[in-house]
Coordinates of N, CA and C and ligand atoms in Angstrom, one line a residue:
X1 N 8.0 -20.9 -4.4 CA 8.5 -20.5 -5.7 C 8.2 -19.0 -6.0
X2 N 9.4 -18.4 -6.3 CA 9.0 -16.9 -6.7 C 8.4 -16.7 -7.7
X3 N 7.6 -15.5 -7.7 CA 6.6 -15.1 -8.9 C 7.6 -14.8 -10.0
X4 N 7.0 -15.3 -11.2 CA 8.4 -15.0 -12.6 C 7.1 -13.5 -12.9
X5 N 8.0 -11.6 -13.0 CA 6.7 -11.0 -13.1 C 7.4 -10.9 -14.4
X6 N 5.9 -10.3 -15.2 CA 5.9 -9.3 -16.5 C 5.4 -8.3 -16.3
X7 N 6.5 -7.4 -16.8 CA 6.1 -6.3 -17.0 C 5.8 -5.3 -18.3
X8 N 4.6 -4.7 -18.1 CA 4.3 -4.1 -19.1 C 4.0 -2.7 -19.2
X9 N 4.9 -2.1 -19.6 CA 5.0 -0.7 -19.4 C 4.1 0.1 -20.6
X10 N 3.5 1.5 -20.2 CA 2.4 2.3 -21.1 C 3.2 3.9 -20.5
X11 N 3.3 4.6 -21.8 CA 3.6 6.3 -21.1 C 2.7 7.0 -20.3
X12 N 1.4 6.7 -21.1 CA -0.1 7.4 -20.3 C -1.0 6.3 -20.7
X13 N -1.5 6.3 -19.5 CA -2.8 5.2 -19.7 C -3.7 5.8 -18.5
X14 N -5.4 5.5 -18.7 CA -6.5 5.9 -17.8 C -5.9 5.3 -16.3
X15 N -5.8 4.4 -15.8 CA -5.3 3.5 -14.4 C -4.8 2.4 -14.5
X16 N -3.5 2.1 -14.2 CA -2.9 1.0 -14.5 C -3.9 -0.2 -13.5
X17 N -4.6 0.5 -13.1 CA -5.8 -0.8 -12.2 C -7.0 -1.1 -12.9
X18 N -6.8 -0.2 -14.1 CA -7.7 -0.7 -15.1 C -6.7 -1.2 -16.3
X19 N -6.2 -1.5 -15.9 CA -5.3 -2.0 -17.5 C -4.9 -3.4 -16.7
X20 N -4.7 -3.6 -15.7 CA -4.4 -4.5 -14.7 C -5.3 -5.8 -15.0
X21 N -6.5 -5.1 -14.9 CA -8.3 -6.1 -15.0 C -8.0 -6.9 -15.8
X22 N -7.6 -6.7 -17.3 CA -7.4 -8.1 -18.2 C -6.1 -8.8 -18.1
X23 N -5.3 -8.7 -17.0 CA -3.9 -9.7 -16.4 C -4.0 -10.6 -15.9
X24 N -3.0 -11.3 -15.9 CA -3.8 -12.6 -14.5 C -2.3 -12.7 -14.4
X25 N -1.8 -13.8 -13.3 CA -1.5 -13.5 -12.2 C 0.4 -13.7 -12.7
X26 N 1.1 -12.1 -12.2 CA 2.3 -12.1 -12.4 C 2.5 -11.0 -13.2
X27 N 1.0 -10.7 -14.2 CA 1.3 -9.6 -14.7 C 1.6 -8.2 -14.3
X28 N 2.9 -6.9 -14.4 CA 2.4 -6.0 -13.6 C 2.5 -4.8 -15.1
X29 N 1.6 -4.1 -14.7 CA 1.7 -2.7 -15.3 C 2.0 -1.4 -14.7
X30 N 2.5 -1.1 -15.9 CA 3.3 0.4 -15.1 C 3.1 1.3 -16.1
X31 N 3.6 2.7 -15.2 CA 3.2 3.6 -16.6 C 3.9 4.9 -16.3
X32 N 4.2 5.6 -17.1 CA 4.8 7.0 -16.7 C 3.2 8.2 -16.1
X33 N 2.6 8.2 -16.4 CA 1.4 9.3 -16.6 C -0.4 8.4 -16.1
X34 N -0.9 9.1 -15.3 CA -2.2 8.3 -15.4 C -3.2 9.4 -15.4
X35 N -4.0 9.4 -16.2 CA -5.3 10.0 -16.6 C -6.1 10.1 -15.9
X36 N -6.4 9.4 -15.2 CA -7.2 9.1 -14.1 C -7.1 8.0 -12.5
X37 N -5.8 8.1 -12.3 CA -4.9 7.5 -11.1 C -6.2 7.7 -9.8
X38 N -6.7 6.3 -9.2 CA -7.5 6.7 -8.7 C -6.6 5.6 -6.7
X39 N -7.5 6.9 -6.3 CA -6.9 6.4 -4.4 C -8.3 5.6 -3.7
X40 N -7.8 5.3 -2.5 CA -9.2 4.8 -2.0 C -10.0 5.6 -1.6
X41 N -11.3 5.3 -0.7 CA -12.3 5.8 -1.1 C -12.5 6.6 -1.7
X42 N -12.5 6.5 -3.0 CA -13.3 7.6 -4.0 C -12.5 8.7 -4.6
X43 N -11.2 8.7 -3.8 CA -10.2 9.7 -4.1 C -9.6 9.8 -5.3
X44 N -8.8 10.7 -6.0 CA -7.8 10.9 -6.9 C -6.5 10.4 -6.7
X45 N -5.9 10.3 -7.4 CA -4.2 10.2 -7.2 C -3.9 10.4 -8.4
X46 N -3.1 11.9 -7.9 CA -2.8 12.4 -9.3 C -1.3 12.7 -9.0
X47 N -0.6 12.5 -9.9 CA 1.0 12.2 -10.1 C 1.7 13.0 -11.3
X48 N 2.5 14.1 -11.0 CA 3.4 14.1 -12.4 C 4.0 13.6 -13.2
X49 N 4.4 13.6 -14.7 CA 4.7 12.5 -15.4 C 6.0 12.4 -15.1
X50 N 6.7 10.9 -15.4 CA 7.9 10.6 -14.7 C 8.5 10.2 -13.6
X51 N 7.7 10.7 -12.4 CA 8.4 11.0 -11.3 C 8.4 10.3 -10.1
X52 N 7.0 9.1 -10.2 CA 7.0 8.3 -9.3 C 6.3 6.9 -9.9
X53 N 6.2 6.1 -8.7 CA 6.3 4.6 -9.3 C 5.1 4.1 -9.3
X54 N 4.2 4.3 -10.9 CA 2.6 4.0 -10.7 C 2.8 2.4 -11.6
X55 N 2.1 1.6 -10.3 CA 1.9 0.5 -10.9 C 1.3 -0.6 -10.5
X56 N 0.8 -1.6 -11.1 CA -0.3 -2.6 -10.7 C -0.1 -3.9 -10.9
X57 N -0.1 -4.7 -10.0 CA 0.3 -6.0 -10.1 C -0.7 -7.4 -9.7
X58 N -1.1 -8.1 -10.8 CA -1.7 -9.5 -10.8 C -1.7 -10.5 -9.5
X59 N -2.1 -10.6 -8.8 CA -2.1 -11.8 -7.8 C -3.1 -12.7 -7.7
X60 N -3.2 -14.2 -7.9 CA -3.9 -14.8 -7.6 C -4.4 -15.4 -6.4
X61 N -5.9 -15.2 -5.9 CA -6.2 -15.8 -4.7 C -7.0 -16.9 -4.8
X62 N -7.5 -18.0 -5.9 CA -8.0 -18.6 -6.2 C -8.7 -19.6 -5.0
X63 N -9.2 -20.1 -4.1 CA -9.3 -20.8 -3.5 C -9.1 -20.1 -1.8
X64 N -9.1 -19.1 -2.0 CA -8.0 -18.8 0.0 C -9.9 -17.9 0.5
X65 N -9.8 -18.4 1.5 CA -11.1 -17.6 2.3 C -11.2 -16.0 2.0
X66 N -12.6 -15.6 1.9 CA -12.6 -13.8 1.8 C -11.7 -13.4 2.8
X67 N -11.7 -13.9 4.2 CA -11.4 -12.8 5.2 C -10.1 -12.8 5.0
X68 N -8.8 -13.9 4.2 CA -8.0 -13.9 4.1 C -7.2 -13.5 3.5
X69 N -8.2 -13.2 2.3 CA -7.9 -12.6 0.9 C -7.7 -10.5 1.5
X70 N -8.9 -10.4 2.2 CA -8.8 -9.0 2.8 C -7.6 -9.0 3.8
X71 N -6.1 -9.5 3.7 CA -5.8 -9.1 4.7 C -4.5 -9.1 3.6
X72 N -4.4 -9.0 2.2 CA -3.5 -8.8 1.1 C -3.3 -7.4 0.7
X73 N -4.0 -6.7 1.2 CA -3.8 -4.9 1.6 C -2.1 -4.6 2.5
X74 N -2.6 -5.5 3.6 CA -1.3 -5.1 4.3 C -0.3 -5.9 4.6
X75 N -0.3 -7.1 3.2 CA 0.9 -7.9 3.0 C 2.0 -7.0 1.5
X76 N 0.9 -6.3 1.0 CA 1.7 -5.5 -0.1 C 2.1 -4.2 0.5
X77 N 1.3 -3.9 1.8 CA 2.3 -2.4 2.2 C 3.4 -3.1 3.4
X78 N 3.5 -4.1 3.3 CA 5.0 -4.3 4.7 C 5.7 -4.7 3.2
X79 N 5.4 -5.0 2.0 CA 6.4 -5.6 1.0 C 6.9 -3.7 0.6
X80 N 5.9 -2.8 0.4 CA 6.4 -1.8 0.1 C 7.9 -1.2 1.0
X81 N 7.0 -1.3 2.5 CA 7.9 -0.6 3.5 C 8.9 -1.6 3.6
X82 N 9.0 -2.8 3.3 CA 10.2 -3.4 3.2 C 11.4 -2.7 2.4
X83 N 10.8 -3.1 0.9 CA 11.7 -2.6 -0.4 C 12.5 -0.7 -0.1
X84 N 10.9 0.0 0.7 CA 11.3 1.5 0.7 C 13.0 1.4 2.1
X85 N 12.8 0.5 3.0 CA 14.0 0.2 3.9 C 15.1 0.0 3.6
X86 N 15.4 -0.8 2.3 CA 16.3 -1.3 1.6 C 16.8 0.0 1.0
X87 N 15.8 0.8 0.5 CA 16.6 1.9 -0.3 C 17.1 3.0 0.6
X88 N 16.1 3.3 1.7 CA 16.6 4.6 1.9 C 17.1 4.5 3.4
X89 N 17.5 2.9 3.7 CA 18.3 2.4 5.3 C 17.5 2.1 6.1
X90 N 17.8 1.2 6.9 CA 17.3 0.8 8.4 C 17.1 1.9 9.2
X91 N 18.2 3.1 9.5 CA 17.9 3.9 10.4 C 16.8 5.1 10.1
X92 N 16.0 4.5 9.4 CA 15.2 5.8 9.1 C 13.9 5.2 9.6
X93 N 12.8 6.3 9.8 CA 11.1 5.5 10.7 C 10.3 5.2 9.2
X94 N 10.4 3.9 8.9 CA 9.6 3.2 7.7 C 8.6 2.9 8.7
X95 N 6.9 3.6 8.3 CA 6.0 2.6 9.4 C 4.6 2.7 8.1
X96 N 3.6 1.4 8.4 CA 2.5 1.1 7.3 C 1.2 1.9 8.6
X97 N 0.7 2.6 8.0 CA -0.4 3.4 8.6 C -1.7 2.5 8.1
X98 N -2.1 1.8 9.2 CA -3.3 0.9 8.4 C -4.2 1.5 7.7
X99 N -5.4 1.1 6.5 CA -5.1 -0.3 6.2 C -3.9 -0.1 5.2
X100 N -3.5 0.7 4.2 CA -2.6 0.3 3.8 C -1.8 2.4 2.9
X101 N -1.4 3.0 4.1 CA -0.1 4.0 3.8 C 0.6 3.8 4.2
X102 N 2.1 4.3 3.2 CA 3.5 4.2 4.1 C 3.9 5.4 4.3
X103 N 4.4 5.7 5.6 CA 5.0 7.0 5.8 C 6.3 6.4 6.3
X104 N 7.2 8.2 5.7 CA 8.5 8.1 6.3 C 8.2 9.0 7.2
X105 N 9.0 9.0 8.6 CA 8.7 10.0 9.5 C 7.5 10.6 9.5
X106 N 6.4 9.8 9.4 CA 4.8 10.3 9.4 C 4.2 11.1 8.8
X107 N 5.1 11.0 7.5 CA 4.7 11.7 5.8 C 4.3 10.6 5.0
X108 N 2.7 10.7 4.2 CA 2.8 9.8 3.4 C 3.7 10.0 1.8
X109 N 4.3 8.4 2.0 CA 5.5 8.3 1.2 C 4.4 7.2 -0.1
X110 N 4.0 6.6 0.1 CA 3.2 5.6 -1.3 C 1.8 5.5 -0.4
X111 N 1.0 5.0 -1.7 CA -0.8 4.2 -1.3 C -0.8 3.2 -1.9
X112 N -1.7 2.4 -1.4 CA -2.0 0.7 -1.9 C -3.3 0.8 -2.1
X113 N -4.0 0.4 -3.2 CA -5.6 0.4 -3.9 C -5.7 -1.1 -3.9
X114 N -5.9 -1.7 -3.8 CA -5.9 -3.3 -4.5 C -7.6 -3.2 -4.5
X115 N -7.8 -4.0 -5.7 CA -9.3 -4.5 -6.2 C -9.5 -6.1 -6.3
X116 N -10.4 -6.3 -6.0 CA -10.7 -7.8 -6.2 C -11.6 -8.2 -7.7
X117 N -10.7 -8.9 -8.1 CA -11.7 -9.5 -9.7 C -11.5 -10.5 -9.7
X118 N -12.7 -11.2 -9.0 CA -13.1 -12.4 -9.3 C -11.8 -13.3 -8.8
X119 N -10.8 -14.2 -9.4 CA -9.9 -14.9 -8.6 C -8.7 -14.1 -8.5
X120 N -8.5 -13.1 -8.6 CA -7.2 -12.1 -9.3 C -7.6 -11.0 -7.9
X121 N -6.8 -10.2 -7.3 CA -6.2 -9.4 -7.2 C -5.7 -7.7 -7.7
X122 N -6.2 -7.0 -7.8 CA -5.1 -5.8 -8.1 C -4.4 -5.3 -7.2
X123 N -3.1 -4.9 -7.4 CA -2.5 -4.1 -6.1 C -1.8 -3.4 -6.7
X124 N -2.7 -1.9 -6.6 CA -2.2 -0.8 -6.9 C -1.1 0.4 -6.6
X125 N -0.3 0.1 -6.9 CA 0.8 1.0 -5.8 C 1.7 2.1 -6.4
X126 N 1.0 3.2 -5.9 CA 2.0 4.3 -6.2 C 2.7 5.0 -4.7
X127 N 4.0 5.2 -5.4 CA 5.4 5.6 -4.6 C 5.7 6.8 -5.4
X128 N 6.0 8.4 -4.1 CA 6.5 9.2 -4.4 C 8.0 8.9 -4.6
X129 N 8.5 9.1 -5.9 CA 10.0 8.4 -5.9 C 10.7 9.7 -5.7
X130 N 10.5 10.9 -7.2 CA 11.9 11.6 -7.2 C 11.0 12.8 -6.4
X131 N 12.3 13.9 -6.2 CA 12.3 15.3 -5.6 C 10.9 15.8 -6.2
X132 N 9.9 16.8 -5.7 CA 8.9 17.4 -6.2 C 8.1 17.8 -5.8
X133 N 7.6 19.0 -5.5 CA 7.0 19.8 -5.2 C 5.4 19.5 -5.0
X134 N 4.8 19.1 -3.7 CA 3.3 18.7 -3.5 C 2.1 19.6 -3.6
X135 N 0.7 19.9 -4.1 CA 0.2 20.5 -4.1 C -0.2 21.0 -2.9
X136 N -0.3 22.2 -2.0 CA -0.1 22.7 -0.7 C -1.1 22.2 0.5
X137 N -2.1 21.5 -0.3 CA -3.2 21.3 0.3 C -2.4 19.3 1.2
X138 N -1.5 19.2 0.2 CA -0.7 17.8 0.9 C 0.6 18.0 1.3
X139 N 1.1 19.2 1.0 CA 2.4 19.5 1.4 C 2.7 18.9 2.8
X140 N 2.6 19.1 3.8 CA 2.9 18.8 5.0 C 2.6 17.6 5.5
X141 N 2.1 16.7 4.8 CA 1.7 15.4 4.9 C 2.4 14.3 3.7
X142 N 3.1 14.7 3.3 CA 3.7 14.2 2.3 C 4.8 14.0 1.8
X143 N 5.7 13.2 1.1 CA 6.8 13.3 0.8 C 7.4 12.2 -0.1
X144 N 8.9 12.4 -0.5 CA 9.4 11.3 -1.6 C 10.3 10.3 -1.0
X145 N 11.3 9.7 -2.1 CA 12.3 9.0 -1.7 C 13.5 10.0 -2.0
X146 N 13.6 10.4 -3.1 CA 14.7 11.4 -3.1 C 15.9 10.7 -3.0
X147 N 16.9 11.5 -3.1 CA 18.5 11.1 -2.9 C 18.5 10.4 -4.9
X148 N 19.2 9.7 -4.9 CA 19.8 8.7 -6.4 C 18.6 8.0 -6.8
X149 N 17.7 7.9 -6.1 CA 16.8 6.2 -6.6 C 16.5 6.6 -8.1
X150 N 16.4 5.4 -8.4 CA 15.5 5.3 -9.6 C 14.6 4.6 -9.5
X151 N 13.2 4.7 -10.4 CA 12.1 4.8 -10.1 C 12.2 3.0 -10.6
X152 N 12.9 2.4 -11.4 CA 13.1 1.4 -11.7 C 13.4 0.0 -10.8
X153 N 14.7 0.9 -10.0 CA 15.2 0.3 -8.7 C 14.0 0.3 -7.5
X154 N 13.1 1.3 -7.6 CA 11.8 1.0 -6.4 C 10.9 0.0 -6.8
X155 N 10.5 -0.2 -8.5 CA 10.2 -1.3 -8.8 C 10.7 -2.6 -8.4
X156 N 11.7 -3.0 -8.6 CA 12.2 -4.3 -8.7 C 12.4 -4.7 -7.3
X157 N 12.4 -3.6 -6.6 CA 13.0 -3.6 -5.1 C 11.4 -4.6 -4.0
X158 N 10.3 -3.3 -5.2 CA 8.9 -3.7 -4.5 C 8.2 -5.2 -4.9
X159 N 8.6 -5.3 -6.1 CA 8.4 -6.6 -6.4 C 8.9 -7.6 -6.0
X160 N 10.3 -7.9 -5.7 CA 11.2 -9.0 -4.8 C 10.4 -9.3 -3.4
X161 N 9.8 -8.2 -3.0 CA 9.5 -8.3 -1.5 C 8.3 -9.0 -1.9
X162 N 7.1 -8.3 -2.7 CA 6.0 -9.1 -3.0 C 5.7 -10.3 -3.2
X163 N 6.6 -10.4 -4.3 CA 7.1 -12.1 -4.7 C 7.1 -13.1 -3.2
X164 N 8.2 -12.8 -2.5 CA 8.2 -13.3 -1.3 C 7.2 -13.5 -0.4
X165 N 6.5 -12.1 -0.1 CA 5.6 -11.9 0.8 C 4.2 -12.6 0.5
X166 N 4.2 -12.8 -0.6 CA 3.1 -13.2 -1.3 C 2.6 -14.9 -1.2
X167 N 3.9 -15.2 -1.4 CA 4.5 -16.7 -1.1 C 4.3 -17.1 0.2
X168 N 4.6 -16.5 1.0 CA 4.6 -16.9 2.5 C 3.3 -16.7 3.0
X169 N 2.5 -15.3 2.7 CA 0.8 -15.7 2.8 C 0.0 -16.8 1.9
X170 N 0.3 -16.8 1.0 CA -0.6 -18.6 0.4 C 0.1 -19.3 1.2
X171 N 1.3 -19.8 1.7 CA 1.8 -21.1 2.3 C 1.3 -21.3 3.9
X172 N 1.4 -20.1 4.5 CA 1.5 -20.1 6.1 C 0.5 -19.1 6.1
X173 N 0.0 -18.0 5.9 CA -1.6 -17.6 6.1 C -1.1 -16.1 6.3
X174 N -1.8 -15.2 6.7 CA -1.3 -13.5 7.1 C -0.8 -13.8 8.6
X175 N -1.1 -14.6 9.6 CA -0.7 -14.6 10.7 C 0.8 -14.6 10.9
X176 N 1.5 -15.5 10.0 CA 2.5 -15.9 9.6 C 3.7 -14.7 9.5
X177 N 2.8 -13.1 9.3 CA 3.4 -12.0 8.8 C 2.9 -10.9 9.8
X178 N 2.1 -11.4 10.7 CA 1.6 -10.3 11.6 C 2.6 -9.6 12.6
X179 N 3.7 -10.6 13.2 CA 4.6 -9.8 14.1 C 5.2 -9.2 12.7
X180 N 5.9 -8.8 12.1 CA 6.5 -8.0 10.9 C 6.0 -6.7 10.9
X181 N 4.6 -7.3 10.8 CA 3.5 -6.1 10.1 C 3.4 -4.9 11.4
X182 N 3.2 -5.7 12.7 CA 3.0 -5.1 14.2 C 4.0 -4.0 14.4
X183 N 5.0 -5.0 14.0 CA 6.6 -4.2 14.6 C 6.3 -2.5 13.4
X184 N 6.1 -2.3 12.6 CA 6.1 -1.2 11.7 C 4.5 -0.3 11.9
X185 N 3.6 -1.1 12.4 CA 2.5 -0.9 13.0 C 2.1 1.4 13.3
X186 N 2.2 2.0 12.5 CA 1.7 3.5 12.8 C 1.0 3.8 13.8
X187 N -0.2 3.2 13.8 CA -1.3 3.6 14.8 C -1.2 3.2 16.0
X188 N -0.2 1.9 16.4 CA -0.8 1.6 17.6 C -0.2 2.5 18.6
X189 N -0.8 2.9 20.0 CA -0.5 3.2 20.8 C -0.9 4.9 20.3
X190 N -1.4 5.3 19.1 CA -1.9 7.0 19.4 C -3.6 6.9 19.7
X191 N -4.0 7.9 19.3 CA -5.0 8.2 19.7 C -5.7 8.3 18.1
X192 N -6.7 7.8 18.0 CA -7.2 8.0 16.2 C -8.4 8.0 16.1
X193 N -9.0 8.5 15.1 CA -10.2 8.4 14.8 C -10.1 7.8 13.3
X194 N -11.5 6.6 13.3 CA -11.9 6.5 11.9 C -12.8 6.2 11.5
X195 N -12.8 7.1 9.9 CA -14.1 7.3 9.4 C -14.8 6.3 8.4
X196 N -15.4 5.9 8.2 CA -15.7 5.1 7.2 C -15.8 5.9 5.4
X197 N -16.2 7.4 5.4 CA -16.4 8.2 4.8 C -15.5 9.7 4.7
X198 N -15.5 10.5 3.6 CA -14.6 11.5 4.0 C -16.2 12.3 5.1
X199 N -15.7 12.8 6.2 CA -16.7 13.8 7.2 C -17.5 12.6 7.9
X200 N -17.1 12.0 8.6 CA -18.1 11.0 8.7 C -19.1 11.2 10.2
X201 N -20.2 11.0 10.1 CA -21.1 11.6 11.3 C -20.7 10.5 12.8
X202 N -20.3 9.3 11.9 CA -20.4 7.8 12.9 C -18.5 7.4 13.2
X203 N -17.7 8.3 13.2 CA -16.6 8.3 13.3 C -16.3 7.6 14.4
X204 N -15.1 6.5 14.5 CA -15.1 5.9 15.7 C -13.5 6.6 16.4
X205 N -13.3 7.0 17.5 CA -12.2 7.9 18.3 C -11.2 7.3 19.4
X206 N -10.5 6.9 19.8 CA -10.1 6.0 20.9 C -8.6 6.0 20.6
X207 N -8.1 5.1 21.8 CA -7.0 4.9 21.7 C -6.5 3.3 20.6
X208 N -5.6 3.8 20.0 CA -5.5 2.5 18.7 C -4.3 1.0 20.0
X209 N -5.2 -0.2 19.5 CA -4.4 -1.1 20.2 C -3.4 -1.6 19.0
X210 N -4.2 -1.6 18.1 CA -2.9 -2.1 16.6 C -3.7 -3.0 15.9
X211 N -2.4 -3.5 14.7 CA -3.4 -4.3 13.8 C -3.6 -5.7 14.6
X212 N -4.5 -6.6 14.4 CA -4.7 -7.7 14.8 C -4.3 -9.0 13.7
X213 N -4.2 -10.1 14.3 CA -3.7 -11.6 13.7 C -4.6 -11.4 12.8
X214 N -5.9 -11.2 12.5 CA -6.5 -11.1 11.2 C -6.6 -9.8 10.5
X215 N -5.7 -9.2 10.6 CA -5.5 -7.5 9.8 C -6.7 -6.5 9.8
X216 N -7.5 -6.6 11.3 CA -8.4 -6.0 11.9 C -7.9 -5.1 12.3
X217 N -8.6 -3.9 12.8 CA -7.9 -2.6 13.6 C -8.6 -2.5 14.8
X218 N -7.8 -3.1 16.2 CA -8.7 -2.5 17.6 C -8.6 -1.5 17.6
X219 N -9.3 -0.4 18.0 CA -9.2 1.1 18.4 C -10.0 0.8 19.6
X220 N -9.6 1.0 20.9 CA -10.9 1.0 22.4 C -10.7 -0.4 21.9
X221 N -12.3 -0.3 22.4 CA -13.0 -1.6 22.4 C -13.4 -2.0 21.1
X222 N -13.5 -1.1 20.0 CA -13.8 -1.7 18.9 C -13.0 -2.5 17.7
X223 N -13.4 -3.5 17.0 CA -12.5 -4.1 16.2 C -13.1 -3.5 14.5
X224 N -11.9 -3.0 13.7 CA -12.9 -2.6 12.5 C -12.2 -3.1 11.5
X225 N -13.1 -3.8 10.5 CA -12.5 -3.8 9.5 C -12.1 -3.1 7.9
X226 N -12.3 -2.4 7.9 CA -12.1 -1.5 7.1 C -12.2 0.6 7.7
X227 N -12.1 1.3 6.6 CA -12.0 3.0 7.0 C -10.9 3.4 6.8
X228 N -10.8 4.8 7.5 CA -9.7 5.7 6.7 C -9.4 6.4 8.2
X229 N -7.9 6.2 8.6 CA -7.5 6.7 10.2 C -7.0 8.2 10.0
X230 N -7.3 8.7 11.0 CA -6.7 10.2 11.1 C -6.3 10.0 12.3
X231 N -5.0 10.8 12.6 CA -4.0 10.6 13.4 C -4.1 12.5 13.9
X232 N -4.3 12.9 15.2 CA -3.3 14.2 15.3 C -2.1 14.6 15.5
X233 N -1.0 14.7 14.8 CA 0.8 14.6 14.7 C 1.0 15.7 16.1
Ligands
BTN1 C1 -4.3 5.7 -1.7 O1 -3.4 6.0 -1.0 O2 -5.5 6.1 -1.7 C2 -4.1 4.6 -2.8 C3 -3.4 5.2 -4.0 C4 -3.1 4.1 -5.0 C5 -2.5 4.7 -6.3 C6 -2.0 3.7 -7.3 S1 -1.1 4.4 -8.6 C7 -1.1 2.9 -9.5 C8 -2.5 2.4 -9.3 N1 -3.4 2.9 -10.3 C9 -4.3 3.7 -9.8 O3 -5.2 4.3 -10.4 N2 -4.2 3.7 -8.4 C10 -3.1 2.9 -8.0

């Protein structure tokens, strides 16, 4: 059954991942502006007003194992990189950079934050949508959807996929989604390092095998569950 969502839209609000917290499951929020738009570890995400698609969506895991529930990171970025396929073509390189960026041509294009509360879900997703100028420190790593989109149409687009994708992990498990996820798969086959921290002293370096049936990352010999990959382009 597809998710029936609501949406609740705000012009400026502190983080639609804090406005999220008192939703339960279907609700999404969106917003034009965020006050304090936050990335993973510890980072910022800071957005011009208007211009891209900040928003947070309710999911229920009520009953599904931890380690299962952790692998809904990278069932909402193949729903992203799905929806972003649909807009801007098949012939273009959509790929999910584990655990959860999408780049086009190996620019990050959106990020996925999801928090866990208690039986709920957040899944935080902002998408660079229109034309706009990056601050230089991300310039070259970075980029939009551009061309016609509307920021409206990346919503509905992202949600359809979720709905679905969502569905199919409560029914049939993340395994169920893993060749999908493989096939778009960033890392495997380069060479990466990852940190658990920004500078990290204990960084792990190797060659990436890819994500695994439990949305693990082999790099070498190591299997990891969580961190932050750096790639040299
Ligand atoms: C990342 O790449 O580090 C994740 C970025 C997630 C940003 C989105 S924007 C909507 C939602 N609200 C937030 O404060 N963060 C997420």
């Amino acid at each position: 059954m597809a998710i029936k969502w609501n949406i609740i839209h705000r012009g400026v609000t502190e983080s639609t991942n804090d406005d999220a917290a008192l939703g339960v499951h279907g609700d999404v929020y969106t917003a034009d502006y965020q006050l304090s738009g936050r990335g993973r570890i510890g980072h910022k995400w800071q957005s011009p007003s208007g211009v891209n698609l900040l928003m947070s969506a309710v999911l229920d895991v009520t009953d599904m194992a931890s380690e299962e529930v952790c692998t809904l990171p990278l069932v909402a970025g193949l729903s992203v990189a799905m929806a972003i396929r649909d807009i801007i073509g098949y012939n273009r390189d959509v790929k999910l950079k584990w655990p959860n960026d999408i780049l086009i041509d190996s620019q990050k294009v959106a990020g996925i934050l999801c928090e866990r509360k208690s039986d709920k879900v957040i899944v935080g997703i902002g998408i660079n949508v229109l034309k706009q100028d990056f601050p230089k420190e991300i310039a070259l790593r970075a980029t939009y959807l551009g061309g016609e989109t509307k920021i409206h149409q990346v919503r509905d687009g992202v949600l359809k996929w979720l709905s679905s994708l969502y569905c199919q992990w409560r029914e049939y498990g993340f395994a169920s989604l893993w060749q999908k996820i493989s096939e778009i798969d960033f890392l495997k086959g380069r060479e990466v390092t990852i940190c658990q921290v920004d500078d990290d002293k204990n960084a792990i370096t190797g060659l990436c095998v890819g994500i695994m049936i439990d949305g693990s990352l082999q790099v070498g010999e190591h299997v990891i569950y969580a961190g932050e990959a750096h790639v040299k382009l």
